[in-house]
């Protein structure tokens, strides 16, 4: 009997140490013993859920306040998020030992960042800026000149950064420096591509920013809750805690929420009117047919005793269903991509700025995919594709100088007089 016990036990001290360590880990974390990482089996899940819920309440409250403040404040929020994302991603491949031999090299990353910011927002918000200073002739000429040469200014700033980079190259540091140079440009593409579409959505109407962003939040919360209580079947190896139960439950919840939220948001002009300038006043406009309710009869589909015979639906709600479908099925792959990225670099989160959620980048992975889709969908299926007086006027104000606009005005007046008396 004694011989049998000795044969089954580890034969060396190191073996016994490893055996005790594995046993201790198994007692502390049963999930490691059976290979399961599902949230439903996590013994610390209630503590994690409370921390996550507390942070979510603060984020949602702050987000709602910023939405109430209006377009400029939302844009400022996007800029702050960009800065945090860039900071987290810049630090991902940073090596303190190499940076200590390159004074000022880290500042070069931020030079490229703010150059990209000036280029992107200068292109997107040029017309809103012009409309804001139209009443002041001096400011109008100054802003118009800056916008005219904005691309050249940005290019000059980029070339200055490029020369700065070349002049800071050091022997035996070339590989690290060129790697950081390429990494910086990839970050700028990732960060500013999604933010450009996000800001464009904001000024097309807060509705087209708020609804897609809300659907991602709803999908994330619903997936967590359904996975928390019902998750048993793993969904994808890149995210061990994601389950089919959470994915399906979140998809249904997101699509239904999209239809309901669009009906609520679509009734507020503050959310649906586009912003044509950079002021902060309340907006009033003709909402257009997309936000005017249409009555649908239910008599054919429901029994006679049913009290509701008709239902009021906004046409934009049908567009919202497409956004909800994308947010529930396609957008989560942005999160899967981020999970694979973090596994490649062997990190748990991009940062720790949000308790229970990780970093800002961890919360924006799906939002980036969603913002691009929302803009493309809006431009493809919502914005009128044919020419209209408003579109032509917008192009005139955007692309013609004040003198050219005045000449066009006089020419049109002459044409109308000739037609009237001709």
CSV table of C-alpha atoms in Angstrom, one decimal:
chain,number,residue,atom,x,y,z
A,1,UNK,CA,0.0,0.0,0.0
A,2,UNK,CA,2.8,2.4,0.9
A,3,UNK,CA,4.6,1.5,-2.4
A,4,UNK,CA,1.5,2.3,-4.4
A,5,UNK,CA,1.2,5.8,-2.7
A,6,UNK,CA,4.9,6.6,-3.4
A,7,UNK,CA,4.6,5.7,-7.0
A,8,UNK,CA,1.6,8.0,-7.5
A,9,UNK,CA,3.2,11.0,-5.8
A,10,UNK,CA,5.8,13.2,-7.4
A,11,UNK,CA,9.3,11.7,-7.1
A,12,UNK,CA,11.3,14.9,-6.8
A,13,UNK,CA,11.0,18.0,-4.7
A,14,UNK,CA,10.4,20.2,-7.8
A,15,UNK,CA,7.7,17.8,-8.9
A,16,UNK,CA,6.0,17.9,-5.5
A,17,UNK,CA,6.2,21.7,-5.7
A,18,UNK,CA,4.6,21.8,-9.1
A,19,UNK,CA,1.9,19.4,-7.9
A,20,UNK,CA,1.1,21.5,-4.9
A,21,UNK,CA,1.0,24.7,-7.0
A,22,UNK,CA,-1.4,23.1,-9.5
A,23,UNK,CA,-3.6,21.9,-6.6
A,24,UNK,CA,-3.5,25.3,-5.0
A,25,UNK,CA,-4.5,27.0,-8.3
A,26,UNK,CA,-7.3,24.5,-8.8
A,27,UNK,CA,-8.7,25.3,-5.4
A,28,UNK,CA,-8.5,29.1,-5.9
A,29,UNK,CA,-9.9,29.0,-9.5
A,30,UNK,CA,-11.9,26.0,-10.4
A,31,UNK,CA,-12.2,27.3,-14.0
A,32,UNK,CA,-8.5,26.7,-14.6
A,33,UNK,CA,-8.9,23.1,-13.4
A,34,UNK,CA,-11.7,22.2,-15.9
A,35,UNK,CA,-10.5,24.5,-18.7
A,36,UNK,CA,-13.7,26.6,-18.6
A,37,UNK,CA,-13.6,30.4,-18.7
A,38,UNK,CA,-17.3,31.1,-19.1
A,39,UNK,CA,-18.7,33.9,-17.0
A,40,UNK,CA,-21.4,31.6,-15.6
A,41,UNK,CA,-18.7,29.6,-13.8
A,42,UNK,CA,-16.7,32.5,-12.5
A,43,UNK,CA,-16.9,32.6,-8.7
A,44,UNK,CA,-16.0,36.3,-8.6
A,45,UNK,CA,-18.6,37.3,-11.2
A,46,UNK,CA,-20.9,39.1,-8.8
A,47,UNK,CA,-18.0,41.4,-7.6
A,48,UNK,CA,-17.0,42.0,-11.2
A,49,UNK,CA,-20.5,42.7,-12.2
A,50,UNK,CA,-21.0,45.3,-9.4
A,51,UNK,CA,-17.8,47.1,-10.4
A,52,UNK,CA,-18.7,47.0,-14.1
A,53,UNK,CA,-22.3,48.2,-13.3
A,54,UNK,CA,-21.0,51.1,-11.2
A,55,UNK,CA,-18.7,52.3,-13.9
A,56,UNK,CA,-21.4,51.9,-16.5
A,57,UNK,CA,-23.8,54.1,-14.6
A,58,UNK,CA,-21.2,56.9,-14.4
A,59,UNK,CA,-20.4,56.6,-18.1
A,60,UNK,CA,-24.0,56.5,-19.2
A,61,UNK,CA,-24.8,59.5,-16.9
A,62,UNK,CA,-21.9,61.6,-18.3
A,63,UNK,CA,-22.8,60.6,-21.8
A,64,UNK,CA,-26.4,61.7,-21.4
A,65,UNK,CA,-25.3,65.0,-20.0
A,66,UNK,CA,-22.9,65.7,-22.9
A,67,UNK,CA,-25.7,64.7,-25.4
A,68,UNK,CA,-28.0,67.3,-23.7
A,69,UNK,CA,-25.3,70.0,-24.1
A,70,UNK,CA,-25.2,69.6,-27.9
A,71,UNK,CA,-23.1,69.1,-30.9
A,72,UNK,CA,-19.9,71.0,-29.9
A,73,UNK,CA,-19.7,69.2,-26.6
A,74,UNK,CA,-20.2,65.8,-28.3
A,75,UNK,CA,-17.4,66.7,-30.7
A,76,UNK,CA,-15.2,67.7,-27.7
A,77,UNK,CA,-16.0,64.3,-26.1
A,78,UNK,CA,-14.9,62.5,-29.3
A,79,UNK,CA,-11.6,64.5,-29.2
A,80,UNK,CA,-11.0,63.5,-25.6
A,81,UNK,CA,-11.7,59.8,-26.4
A,82,UNK,CA,-9.3,60.0,-29.4
A,83,UNK,CA,-6.5,61.4,-27.1
A,84,UNK,CA,-7.0,58.6,-24.6
A,85,UNK,CA,-7.1,55.9,-27.3
A,86,UNK,CA,-3.9,57.3,-28.9
A,87,UNK,CA,-2.2,57.4,-25.5
A,88,UNK,CA,-3.1,53.8,-24.8
A,89,UNK,CA,-2.0,52.6,-28.2
A,90,UNK,CA,1.2,54.6,-28.3
A,91,UNK,CA,2.2,53.0,-25.0
A,92,UNK,CA,1.4,49.5,-26.2
A,93,UNK,CA,4.7,49.0,-28.0
A,94,UNK,CA,6.7,51.6,-26.1
A,95,UNK,CA,10.0,50.4,-24.6
A,96,UNK,CA,11.3,52.6,-21.7
A,97,UNK,CA,14.9,51.5,-22.3
A,98,UNK,CA,14.9,52.6,-25.9
A,99,UNK,CA,12.9,55.8,-25.2
A,100,UNK,CA,15.5,56.9,-22.7
A,101,UNK,CA,18.1,57.1,-25.5
A,102,UNK,CA,15.7,59.1,-27.7
A,103,UNK,CA,14.8,62.4,-25.9
A,104,UNK,CA,11.8,64.1,-27.6
A,105,UNK,CA,11.0,61.1,-29.8
A,106,UNK,CA,7.7,60.4,-28.0
A,107,UNK,CA,6.7,64.0,-28.7
A,108,UNK,CA,6.9,63.3,-32.4
A,109,UNK,CA,3.9,60.9,-32.1
A,110,UNK,CA,1.8,63.7,-30.8
A,111,UNK,CA,3.0,66.0,-33.5
A,112,UNK,CA,1.6,63.6,-36.1
A,113,UNK,CA,-1.6,63.1,-34.0
A,114,UNK,CA,-2.5,66.8,-33.9
A,115,UNK,CA,-1.5,67.3,-37.5
A,116,UNK,CA,-4.0,64.5,-38.4
A,117,UNK,CA,-6.6,66.1,-36.2
A,118,UNK,CA,-6.2,69.5,-37.9
A,119,UNK,CA,-6.5,67.8,-41.4
A,120,UNK,CA,-9.5,65.6,-40.6
A,121,UNK,CA,-11.6,68.2,-38.7
A,122,UNK,CA,-10.6,71.0,-41.0
A,123,UNK,CA,-12.1,69.0,-43.9
A,124,UNK,CA,-15.2,67.9,-42.1
A,125,UNK,CA,-16.2,71.1,-40.3
A,126,UNK,CA,-15.0,73.7,-42.8
A,127,UNK,CA,-18.5,74.8,-43.9
A,128,UNK,CA,-19.8,74.9,-40.3
A,129,UNK,CA,-16.9,77.1,-39.4
A,130,UNK,CA,-17.5,79.5,-42.3
A,131,UNK,CA,-21.2,79.7,-41.5
A,132,UNK,CA,-20.3,80.6,-37.9
A,133,UNK,CA,-18.2,83.7,-38.8
A,134,UNK,CA,-20.2,84.9,-41.9
A,135,UNK,CA,-21.4,88.0,-40.1
A,136,UNK,CA,-17.9,89.2,-39.4
A,137,UNK,CA,-16.2,90.2,-42.7
A,138,UNK,CA,-12.6,90.1,-41.3
A,139,UNK,CA,-13.1,86.7,-39.6
A,140,UNK,CA,-14.8,85.4,-42.7
A,141,UNK,CA,-11.8,86.3,-45.0
A,142,UNK,CA,-9.4,84.9,-42.4
A,143,UNK,CA,-11.2,81.6,-42.0
A,144,UNK,CA,-11.8,81.3,-45.7
A,145,UNK,CA,-8.1,81.7,-46.4
A,146,UNK,CA,-7.2,79.2,-43.7
A,147,UNK,CA,-9.6,76.7,-45.2
A,148,UNK,CA,-8.3,77.3,-48.7
A,149,UNK,CA,-4.8,76.5,-47.7
A,150,UNK,CA,-5.6,74.0,-45.0
A,151,UNK,CA,-4.4,71.0,-46.9
A,152,UNK,CA,-1.1,72.7,-47.7
A,153,UNK,CA,-0.6,73.7,-44.0
A,154,UNK,CA,-1.3,70.1,-42.9
A,155,UNK,CA,1.1,68.7,-45.5
A,156,UNK,CA,3.8,71.2,-44.4
A,157,UNK,CA,3.3,70.1,-40.8
A,158,UNK,CA,3.5,66.4,-41.8
A,159,UNK,CA,6.7,67.0,-43.8
A,160,UNK,CA,8.2,68.9,-40.8
A,161,UNK,CA,7.4,65.8,-38.6
A,162,UNK,CA,9.0,63.6,-41.3
A,163,UNK,CA,12.2,65.6,-41.3
A,164,UNK,CA,12.1,65.6,-37.5
A,165,UNK,CA,12.0,61.8,-37.6
A,166,UNK,CA,14.9,61.5,-40.0
A,167,UNK,CA,17.0,63.9,-38.0
A,168,UNK,CA,16.5,61.9,-34.8
A,169,UNK,CA,17.5,58.5,-36.2
A,170,UNK,CA,20.3,56.9,-34.2
A,171,UNK,CA,22.6,54.1,-34.9
A,172,UNK,CA,21.5,50.7,-33.4
A,173,UNK,CA,18.0,52.2,-32.9
A,174,UNK,CA,16.8,52.2,-36.5
A,175,UNK,CA,14.6,49.1,-36.2
A,176,UNK,CA,12.9,50.4,-33.1
A,177,UNK,CA,12.4,53.9,-34.5
A,178,UNK,CA,11.0,52.8,-37.9
A,179,UNK,CA,8.7,50.3,-36.0
A,180,UNK,CA,7.4,53.2,-33.9
A,181,UNK,CA,7.0,55.3,-37.0
A,182,UNK,CA,4.9,52.7,-38.7
A,183,UNK,CA,2.9,52.0,-35.5
A,184,UNK,CA,2.1,55.7,-35.2
A,185,UNK,CA,0.7,55.8,-38.7
A,186,UNK,CA,-1.4,52.7,-38.1
A,187,UNK,CA,-2.8,54.3,-34.9
A,188,UNK,CA,-3.7,57.5,-36.7
A,189,UNK,CA,-5.5,55.5,-39.5
A,190,UNK,CA,-7.5,53.5,-36.9
A,191,UNK,CA,-8.4,56.4,-34.6
A,192,UNK,CA,-9.1,59.1,-37.2
A,193,UNK,CA,-11.0,56.9,-39.7
A,194,UNK,CA,-13.7,56.1,-37.2
A,195,UNK,CA,-13.7,59.6,-35.6
A,196,UNK,CA,-14.1,61.3,-38.9
A,197,UNK,CA,-17.2,59.3,-39.6
A,198,UNK,CA,-18.4,59.8,-36.1
A,199,UNK,CA,-18.1,63.6,-36.2
A,200,UNK,CA,-19.8,63.7,-39.7
A,201,UNK,CA,-22.7,61.7,-38.2
A,202,UNK,CA,-23.0,64.2,-35.3
A,203,UNK,CA,-23.4,67.2,-37.6
A,204,UNK,CA,-25.8,65.3,-39.8
A,205,UNK,CA,-28.0,65.1,-36.8
A,206,UNK,CA,-27.3,63.8,-33.3
A,207,UNK,CA,-29.8,61.0,-34.0
A,208,UNK,CA,-27.3,59.4,-36.4
A,209,UNK,CA,-24.6,59.4,-33.7
A,210,UNK,CA,-26.7,58.6,-30.7
A,211,UNK,CA,-28.7,55.7,-32.0
A,212,UNK,CA,-25.7,53.6,-33.4
A,213,UNK,CA,-23.7,54.4,-30.2
A,214,UNK,CA,-26.6,53.4,-28.0
A,215,UNK,CA,-27.2,50.2,-29.9
A,216,UNK,CA,-23.6,49.1,-29.3
A,217,UNK,CA,-23.9,49.9,-25.5
A,218,UNK,CA,-27.2,47.9,-25.4
A,219,UNK,CA,-25.7,45.0,-27.2
A,220,UNK,CA,-22.7,44.9,-24.9
A,221,UNK,CA,-24.8,45.1,-21.8
A,222,UNK,CA,-27.4,42.5,-23.0
A,223,UNK,CA,-24.6,40.1,-24.1
A,224,UNK,CA,-23.0,40.4,-20.6
A,225,UNK,CA,-26.4,39.8,-18.8
A,226,UNK,CA,-27.5,36.9,-21.0
A,227,UNK,CA,-24.1,35.4,-20.8
A,228,UNK,CA,-24.0,36.0,-17.0
A,229,UNK,CA,-27.2,34.1,-16.3
A,230,UNK,CA,-27.5,31.7,-19.2
A,231,UNK,CA,-24.1,31.4,-20.9
A,232,UNK,CA,-22.9,27.8,-21.3
A,233,UNK,CA,-21.9,27.4,-25.0
A,234,UNK,CA,-18.6,29.1,-26.0
A,235,UNK,CA,-19.0,31.4,-29.0
A,236,UNK,CA,-15.4,32.0,-30.2
A,237,UNK,CA,-12.0,31.1,-28.9
A,238,UNK,CA,-10.7,34.6,-29.1
A,239,UNK,CA,-13.1,35.7,-26.4
A,240,UNK,CA,-13.5,32.7,-24.0
A,241,UNK,CA,-16.2,34.5,-22.0
A,242,UNK,CA,-18.5,35.1,-25.0
A,243,UNK,CA,-21.3,32.6,-25.3
A,244,UNK,CA,-23.9,31.8,-27.9
A,245,UNK,CA,-26.6,32.4,-25.4
A,246,UNK,CA,-25.3,35.9,-24.8
A,247,UNK,CA,-24.8,36.6,-28.5
A,248,UNK,CA,-28.4,35.5,-29.5
A,249,UNK,CA,-30.0,37.2,-26.5
A,250,UNK,CA,-28.2,40.4,-27.2
A,251,UNK,CA,-29.0,40.3,-30.9
A,252,UNK,CA,-32.8,40.1,-30.3
A,253,UNK,CA,-32.6,42.8,-27.6
A,254,UNK,CA,-30.6,45.1,-29.8
A,255,UNK,CA,-32.9,44.8,-32.8
A,256,UNK,CA,-36.0,45.4,-30.7
A,257,UNK,CA,-34.3,48.3,-28.9
A,258,UNK,CA,-33.4,49.9,-32.3
A,259,UNK,CA,-37.0,49.9,-33.4
A,260,UNK,CA,-38.2,51.4,-30.1
A,261,UNK,CA,-35.4,54.0,-29.6
A,262,UNK,CA,-35.8,55.3,-33.2
A,263,UNK,CA,-39.4,56.1,-32.4
A,264,UNK,CA,-38.5,58.0,-29.3
A,265,UNK,CA,-35.4,59.9,-30.7
A,266,UNK,CA,-37.0,60.6,-34.0
A,267,UNK,CA,-39.6,62.9,-32.3
A,268,UNK,CA,-37.1,65.4,-31.0
A,269,UNK,CA,-35.9,68.1,-33.4
A,270,UNK,CA,-32.8,68.7,-31.2
A,271,UNK,CA,-31.7,65.2,-32.2
A,272,UNK,CA,-32.8,65.1,-35.8
A,273,UNK,CA,-31.9,68.5,-37.2
A,274,UNK,CA,-28.5,68.8,-38.8
A,275,UNK,CA,-26.1,71.5,-37.4
A,276,UNK,CA,-24.9,73.9,-40.1
A,277,UNK,CA,-22.6,76.0,-37.9
A,278,UNK,CA,-20.6,75.7,-34.7
A,279,UNK,CA,-23.0,77.5,-32.4
A,280,UNK,CA,-24.6,75.9,-29.3
A,281,UNK,CA,-28.2,77.2,-29.6
A,282,UNK,CA,-31.3,75.0,-29.8
A,283,UNK,CA,-32.2,73.7,-33.3
A,284,UNK,CA,-35.5,74.0,-35.0
A,285,UNK,CA,-36.2,72.6,-38.5
A,286,UNK,CA,-38.6,70.8,-40.7
A,287,UNK,CA,-38.0,67.2,-39.7
A,288,UNK,CA,-38.8,65.9,-43.1
A,289,UNK,CA,-40.9,62.8,-44.1
A,290,UNK,CA,-38.4,60.5,-42.4
A,291,UNK,CA,-39.4,61.6,-39.0
A,292,UNK,CA,-43.2,62.2,-39.6
A,293,UNK,CA,-45.4,59.3,-38.3
A,294,UNK,CA,-47.3,57.1,-40.7
A,295,UNK,CA,-50.3,55.1,-39.6
A,296,UNK,CA,-50.5,51.4,-40.3
A,297,UNK,CA,-53.7,49.4,-39.9
A,298,UNK,CA,-53.5,46.2,-37.8
A,299,UNK,CA,-57.1,45.0,-38.4
A,300,UNK,CA,-56.0,42.5,-41.0
A,301,UNK,CA,-53.4,40.8,-38.7
A,302,UNK,CA,-55.1,40.9,-35.3
A,303,UNK,CA,-58.5,39.5,-34.0
A,304,UNK,CA,-61.5,41.9,-33.6
A,305,UNK,CA,-61.4,41.9,-29.8
A,306,UNK,CA,-57.8,43.4,-29.8
A,307,UNK,CA,-58.0,47.0,-28.7
A,308,UNK,CA,-55.3,48.4,-31.0
A,309,UNK,CA,-56.5,48.7,-34.6
A,310,UNK,CA,-53.6,50.8,-35.9
A,311,UNK,CA,-50.1,51.8,-35.0
A,312,UNK,CA,-48.0,54.9,-35.6
A,313,UNK,CA,-44.5,54.2,-37.0
A,314,UNK,CA,-41.8,56.7,-38.1
A,315,UNK,CA,-40.2,55.7,-41.4
A,316,UNK,CA,-36.8,56.1,-39.8
A,317,UNK,CA,-37.6,53.1,-37.6
A,318,UNK,CA,-37.2,50.8,-40.5
A,319,UNK,CA,-33.7,52.2,-41.1
A,320,UNK,CA,-33.0,51.7,-37.4
A,321,UNK,CA,-33.7,48.0,-37.9
A,322,UNK,CA,-30.8,47.8,-40.3
A,323,UNK,CA,-28.6,49.6,-37.8
A,324,UNK,CA,-29.7,47.2,-35.1
A,325,UNK,CA,-29.0,44.2,-37.2
A,326,UNK,CA,-25.5,45.4,-38.0
A,327,UNK,CA,-24.9,46.3,-34.3
A,328,UNK,CA,-25.9,42.9,-33.1
A,329,UNK,CA,-24.2,40.6,-35.8
A,330,UNK,CA,-21.4,42.5,-37.5
A,331,UNK,CA,-20.1,45.1,-35.0
A,332,UNK,CA,-19.2,42.5,-32.3
A,333,UNK,CA,-16.5,41.3,-34.7
A,334,UNK,CA,-14.7,44.6,-33.9
A,335,UNK,CA,-14.5,43.3,-30.3
A,336,UNK,CA,-13.3,39.9,-31.5
A,337,UNK,CA,-10.6,41.6,-33.5
A,338,UNK,CA,-9.5,43.6,-30.4
A,339,UNK,CA,-9.5,40.4,-28.4
A,340,UNK,CA,-7.2,38.7,-30.9
A,341,UNK,CA,-5.0,41.8,-31.0
A,342,UNK,CA,-4.6,41.8,-27.2
A,343,UNK,CA,-3.8,38.1,-27.2
A,344,UNK,CA,-1.1,38.7,-29.8
A,345,UNK,CA,0.5,41.2,-27.5
A,346,UNK,CA,-0.3,39.2,-24.4
A,347,UNK,CA,-2.2,41.9,-22.6
A,348,UNK,CA,-5.6,41.7,-20.8
A,349,UNK,CA,-6.8,45.3,-21.6
A,350,UNK,CA,-5.5,48.3,-23.5
A,351,UNK,CA,-5.6,50.3,-20.3
A,352,UNK,CA,-7.1,50.6,-16.9
A,353,UNK,CA,-8.9,54.0,-17.0
A,354,UNK,CA,-12.4,52.6,-16.6
A,355,UNK,CA,-12.8,50.2,-13.6
A,356,UNK,CA,-14.2,46.9,-14.7
A,357,UNK,CA,-14.0,47.8,-18.4
A,358,UNK,CA,-10.3,48.3,-19.1
A,359,UNK,CA,-9.2,51.2,-21.2
A,360,UNK,CA,-11.1,53.6,-23.5
A,361,UNK,CA,-9.9,51.6,-26.5
A,362,UNK,CA,-11.6,48.5,-25.0
A,363,UNK,CA,-14.9,50.3,-25.0
A,364,UNK,CA,-14.5,51.7,-28.5
A,365,UNK,CA,-13.6,48.6,-30.5
A,366,UNK,CA,-17.2,47.9,-31.7
A,367,UNK,CA,-18.1,51.6,-31.8
A,368,UNK,CA,-15.4,52.2,-34.5
A,369,UNK,CA,-17.0,49.6,-36.8
A,370,UNK,CA,-20.5,50.9,-36.1
A,371,UNK,CA,-19.7,54.6,-36.7
A,372,UNK,CA,-18.3,53.9,-40.2
A,373,UNK,CA,-21.3,51.7,-41.1
A,374,UNK,CA,-23.8,54.4,-39.8
A,375,UNK,CA,-22.2,57.1,-42.0
A,376,UNK,CA,-22.1,54.9,-45.1
A,377,UNK,CA,-25.7,53.7,-44.6
A,378,UNK,CA,-26.9,57.3,-44.0
A,379,UNK,CA,-25.1,58.6,-47.1
A,380,UNK,CA,-26.3,55.6,-49.3
A,381,UNK,CA,-29.9,55.2,-48.2
A,382,UNK,CA,-31.1,58.3,-46.3
A,383,UNK,CA,-29.5,61.3,-47.9
A,384,UNK,CA,-31.3,62.2,-51.2
A,385,UNK,CA,-29.1,61.1,-54.1
A,386,UNK,CA,-30.6,63.5,-56.6
A,387,UNK,CA,-29.7,67.2,-56.7
A,388,UNK,CA,-31.8,69.6,-54.7
A,389,UNK,CA,-31.7,73.4,-54.0
A,390,UNK,CA,-30.3,72.8,-50.6
A,391,UNK,CA,-27.5,70.5,-51.8
A,392,UNK,CA,-26.5,73.0,-54.6
A,393,UNK,CA,-26.6,75.9,-52.1
A,394,UNK,CA,-24.4,73.9,-49.7
A,395,UNK,CA,-21.8,73.3,-52.5
A,396,UNK,CA,-21.8,77.0,-53.5
A,397,UNK,CA,-21.2,78.1,-49.9
A,398,UNK,CA,-18.6,75.4,-49.4
A,399,UNK,CA,-16.5,75.8,-52.6
A,400,UNK,CA,-16.9,79.4,-53.9
A,401,UNK,CA,-15.3,82.5,-52.4
A,402,UNK,CA,-17.4,85.5,-51.3
A,403,UNK,CA,-16.7,87.3,-54.6
A,404,UNK,CA,-17.6,84.2,-56.7
A,405,UNK,CA,-20.8,83.8,-54.7
A,406,UNK,CA,-21.7,87.5,-55.3
A,407,UNK,CA,-20.9,87.2,-59.0
A,408,UNK,CA,-23.2,84.1,-59.2
A,409,UNK,CA,-25.9,86.0,-57.4
A,410,UNK,CA,-25.8,88.9,-59.9
A,411,UNK,CA,-25.7,86.5,-62.8
A,412,UNK,CA,-28.8,84.6,-61.6
A,413,UNK,CA,-30.6,88.0,-61.1
A,414,UNK,CA,-29.8,88.9,-64.7
A,415,UNK,CA,-31.1,85.6,-66.0
A,416,UNK,CA,-34.3,86.0,-64.0
A,417,UNK,CA,-34.8,89.5,-65.4
A,418,UNK,CA,-34.3,88.4,-69.0
A,419,UNK,CA,-36.8,85.5,-68.5
A,420,UNK,CA,-39.3,87.8,-66.9
A,421,UNK,CA,-39.3,90.5,-69.6
A,422,UNK,CA,-38.1,88.4,-72.5
